[in-house]
């Protein structure tokens, strides 16, 4: 009886070892195949989303250029001499540009979005500050232009940050 048990184990043991090795190899193969499929799906997803992200960064760069105070003052002329009216017109123009590009925050990094938003707020704050010391809309334009020749334009900072982010994507 003992001989039959030993004989049975002698046949079963190699079969169990072979089955275990086959199971291990098959599991590793399936895992590797799944990893390759996930990687291919990720590469495909990135390839499809890259143009959308680049377009969003382009639009935010254009937004920064459009709210650049120097270019904004050239593009938006005052209707009259009223400083507050001109300030409202400039602010409304900035807000309109902002609302037009609001959805782009889905496609750019949070840091880039914060940079663009900070730029917008800094420009509006500076326009309001300069408007307090200006008596006419022409003087407001002149004071804003003089002020931005003395210090760094916030749009330059945001544009630089956006360019760095695009370099990371490419």
CSV table of C-alpha atoms in Angstrom, one decimal:
chain,number,residue,atom,x,y,z
A,1,UNK,CA,0.0,0.0,0.0
A,2,UNK,CA,2.8,2.4,0.9
A,3,UNK,CA,4.5,1.6,-2.4
A,4,UNK,CA,1.4,2.5,-4.3
A,5,UNK,CA,1.1,5.9,-2.5
A,6,UNK,CA,4.8,6.6,-3.2
A,7,UNK,CA,4.3,5.5,-6.8
A,8,UNK,CA,1.3,7.7,-7.1
A,9,UNK,CA,3.2,10.7,-5.6
A,10,UNK,CA,6.1,10.0,-8.0
A,11,UNK,CA,3.7,10.4,-10.9
A,12,UNK,CA,1.7,13.3,-9.4
A,13,UNK,CA,4.6,15.4,-8.2
A,14,UNK,CA,6.1,16.0,-11.6
A,15,UNK,CA,2.7,16.7,-13.0
A,16,UNK,CA,2.0,19.3,-10.2
A,17,UNK,CA,5.4,20.9,-10.7
A,18,UNK,CA,4.8,21.1,-14.5
A,19,UNK,CA,1.3,22.5,-14.0
A,20,UNK,CA,2.6,25.1,-11.5
A,21,UNK,CA,5.3,26.2,-13.9
A,22,UNK,CA,2.8,26.4,-16.8
A,23,UNK,CA,0.4,28.4,-14.6
A,24,UNK,CA,3.2,30.8,-13.6
A,25,UNK,CA,4.3,31.3,-17.2
A,26,UNK,CA,0.8,31.7,-18.5
A,27,UNK,CA,-0.1,34.2,-15.8
A,28,UNK,CA,3.1,36.2,-16.5
A,29,UNK,CA,2.3,36.2,-20.2
A,30,UNK,CA,-1.2,37.4,-19.7
A,31,UNK,CA,-0.1,40.1,-17.3
A,32,UNK,CA,2.6,41.3,-19.9
A,33,UNK,CA,0.0,41.3,-22.6
A,34,UNK,CA,-2.4,43.4,-20.5
A,35,UNK,CA,0.4,45.9,-19.7
A,36,UNK,CA,1.2,46.2,-23.4
A,37,UNK,CA,-2.4,46.8,-24.2
A,38,UNK,CA,-2.7,49.5,-21.5
A,39,UNK,CA,0.4,51.1,-22.7
A,40,UNK,CA,-0.8,51.2,-26.3
A,41,UNK,CA,-4.1,52.6,-25.2
A,42,UNK,CA,-2.3,55.3,-23.2
A,43,UNK,CA,-0.1,56.2,-26.2
A,44,UNK,CA,-3.1,56.4,-28.5
A,45,UNK,CA,-5.0,58.6,-26.0
A,46,UNK,CA,-2.0,60.9,-25.6
A,47,UNK,CA,-1.6,61.1,-29.4
A,48,UNK,CA,-5.3,62.1,-29.8
A,49,UNK,CA,-5.3,64.6,-26.9
A,50,UNK,CA,-2.1,66.4,-27.7
A,51,UNK,CA,-3.5,68.5,-30.6
A,52,UNK,CA,-6.4,69.5,-28.3
A,53,UNK,CA,-4.1,70.5,-25.5
A,54,UNK,CA,-1.8,72.4,-27.9
A,55,UNK,CA,-4.8,74.3,-29.3
A,56,UNK,CA,-5.8,75.2,-25.8
A,57,UNK,CA,-2.4,76.5,-25.0
A,58,UNK,CA,-2.4,78.5,-28.2
A,59,UNK,CA,-5.8,80.0,-27.3
A,60,UNK,CA,-4.6,81.0,-23.9
A,61,UNK,CA,-1.5,82.6,-25.4
A,62,UNK,CA,-3.7,84.5,-27.7
A,63,UNK,CA,-5.9,85.5,-24.8
A,64,UNK,CA,-2.8,86.9,-23.0
A,65,UNK,CA,-1.8,88.8,-26.0
A,66,UNK,CA,-5.3,90.3,-26.4
A,67,UNK,CA,-5.5,91.4,-22.8
A,68,UNK,CA,-2.0,92.8,-22.9
A,69,UNK,CA,-2.7,96.4,-21.8
A,70,UNK,CA,-0.6,98.0,-24.5
A,71,UNK,CA,-2.3,96.1,-27.3
A,72,UNK,CA,-5.7,96.4,-25.6
A,73,UNK,CA,-5.4,100.2,-25.5
A,74,UNK,CA,-4.5,100.3,-29.2
A,75,UNK,CA,-7.4,98.1,-30.1
A,76,UNK,CA,-10.1,99.6,-27.8
A,77,UNK,CA,-10.5,103.3,-28.2
A,78,UNK,CA,-12.3,105.5,-25.7
A,79,UNK,CA,-15.8,106.6,-26.6
A,80,UNK,CA,-15.5,109.9,-24.7
A,81,UNK,CA,-13.4,111.6,-22.1
A,82,UNK,CA,-15.0,109.8,-19.1
A,83,UNK,CA,-12.4,107.8,-17.3
A,84,UNK,CA,-14.8,105.4,-15.6
A,85,UNK,CA,-16.6,104.8,-18.8
A,86,UNK,CA,-13.4,103.9,-20.6
A,87,UNK,CA,-12.3,101.7,-17.6
A,88,UNK,CA,-15.6,99.8,-17.8
A,89,UNK,CA,-15.1,99.4,-21.5
A,90,UNK,CA,-11.6,98.0,-21.1
A,91,UNK,CA,-12.7,95.7,-18.2
A,92,UNK,CA,-15.6,94.5,-20.2
A,93,UNK,CA,-13.4,93.7,-23.1
A,94,UNK,CA,-11.0,91.7,-20.8
A,95,UNK,CA,-14.0,89.9,-19.2
A,96,UNK,CA,-15.4,89.1,-22.6
A,97,UNK,CA,-12.1,87.6,-23.8
A,98,UNK,CA,-11.9,85.6,-20.5
A,99,UNK,CA,-15.4,84.2,-20.8
A,100,UNK,CA,-14.7,83.2,-24.5
A,101,UNK,CA,-11.7,81.2,-23.3
A,102,UNK,CA,-13.0,79.9,-20.0
A,103,UNK,CA,-13.5,76.3,-21.2
A,104,UNK,CA,-9.8,76.0,-22.1
A,105,UNK,CA,-9.0,75.3,-18.4
A,106,UNK,CA,-10.1,71.7,-19.1
A,107,UNK,CA,-7.1,71.2,-21.3
A,108,UNK,CA,-4.3,73.1,-19.7
A,109,UNK,CA,-2.5,72.5,-16.4
A,110,UNK,CA,-3.9,74.0,-13.2
A,111,UNK,CA,-0.7,76.0,-12.8
A,112,UNK,CA,-1.1,77.5,-16.3
A,113,UNK,CA,-4.7,78.4,-15.6
A,114,UNK,CA,-3.8,80.0,-12.3
A,115,UNK,CA,-1.1,82.0,-14.1
A,116,UNK,CA,-3.5,83.2,-16.8
A,117,UNK,CA,-6.1,84.1,-14.2
A,118,UNK,CA,-3.6,86.0,-12.1
A,119,UNK,CA,-2.5,87.9,-15.2
A,120,UNK,CA,-6.1,88.9,-15.9
A,121,UNK,CA,-6.7,90.1,-12.3
A,122,UNK,CA,-3.4,92.0,-12.2
A,123,UNK,CA,-4.2,93.9,-15.3
A,124,UNK,CA,-7.7,94.8,-14.2
A,125,UNK,CA,-6.3,95.9,-10.8
A,126,UNK,CA,-3.6,98.0,-12.5
A,127,UNK,CA,-6.1,99.6,-14.8
A,128,UNK,CA,-8.3,100.5,-11.8
A,129,UNK,CA,-5.4,101.9,-9.9
A,130,UNK,CA,-4.2,104.1,-12.8
A,131,UNK,CA,-7.8,105.2,-13.4
A,132,UNK,CA,-7.9,106.7,-9.9
A,133,UNK,CA,-5.1,109.1,-10.8
A,134,UNK,CA,-6.4,109.9,-14.3
A,135,UNK,CA,-8.8,112.7,-15.2
A,136,UNK,CA,-9.6,111.9,-18.8
A,137,UNK,CA,-9.6,108.7,-20.9
A,138,UNK,CA,-6.7,110.0,-22.9
A,139,UNK,CA,-4.7,110.5,-19.7
A,140,UNK,CA,-5.7,107.0,-18.6
A,141,UNK,CA,-4.3,105.6,-21.8
A,142,UNK,CA,-1.1,107.6,-21.4
A,143,UNK,CA,-0.6,106.7,-17.8
A,144,UNK,CA,-1.2,103.0,-18.4
A,145,UNK,CA,1.4,103.0,-21.2
A,146,UNK,CA,3.9,104.8,-19.1
A,147,UNK,CA,3.3,102.5,-16.2
A,148,UNK,CA,3.8,99.4,-18.2
A,149,UNK,CA,7.1,100.7,-19.7
A,150,UNK,CA,8.5,101.0,-16.1
A,151,UNK,CA,7.6,97.5,-14.9
A,152,UNK,CA,7.2,94.0,-16.2
A,153,UNK,CA,3.9,93.3,-18.0
A,154,UNK,CA,2.0,90.4,-16.3
A,155,UNK,CA,1.1,89.0,-19.7
A,156,UNK,CA,4.8,88.4,-20.4
A,157,UNK,CA,5.0,86.2,-17.2
A,158,UNK,CA,2.0,84.2,-18.2
A,159,UNK,CA,3.1,83.8,-21.8
A,160,UNK,CA,6.5,82.5,-20.5
A,161,UNK,CA,4.8,80.0,-18.2
A,162,UNK,CA,2.5,78.8,-21.1
A,163,UNK,CA,5.6,78.3,-23.3
A,164,UNK,CA,7.3,76.2,-20.6
A,165,UNK,CA,4.2,74.0,-20.3
A,166,UNK,CA,4.1,73.5,-24.0
A,167,UNK,CA,7.7,72.5,-24.1
A,168,UNK,CA,7.0,69.9,-21.4
A,169,UNK,CA,4.2,68.5,-23.6
A,170,UNK,CA,6.4,68.2,-26.7
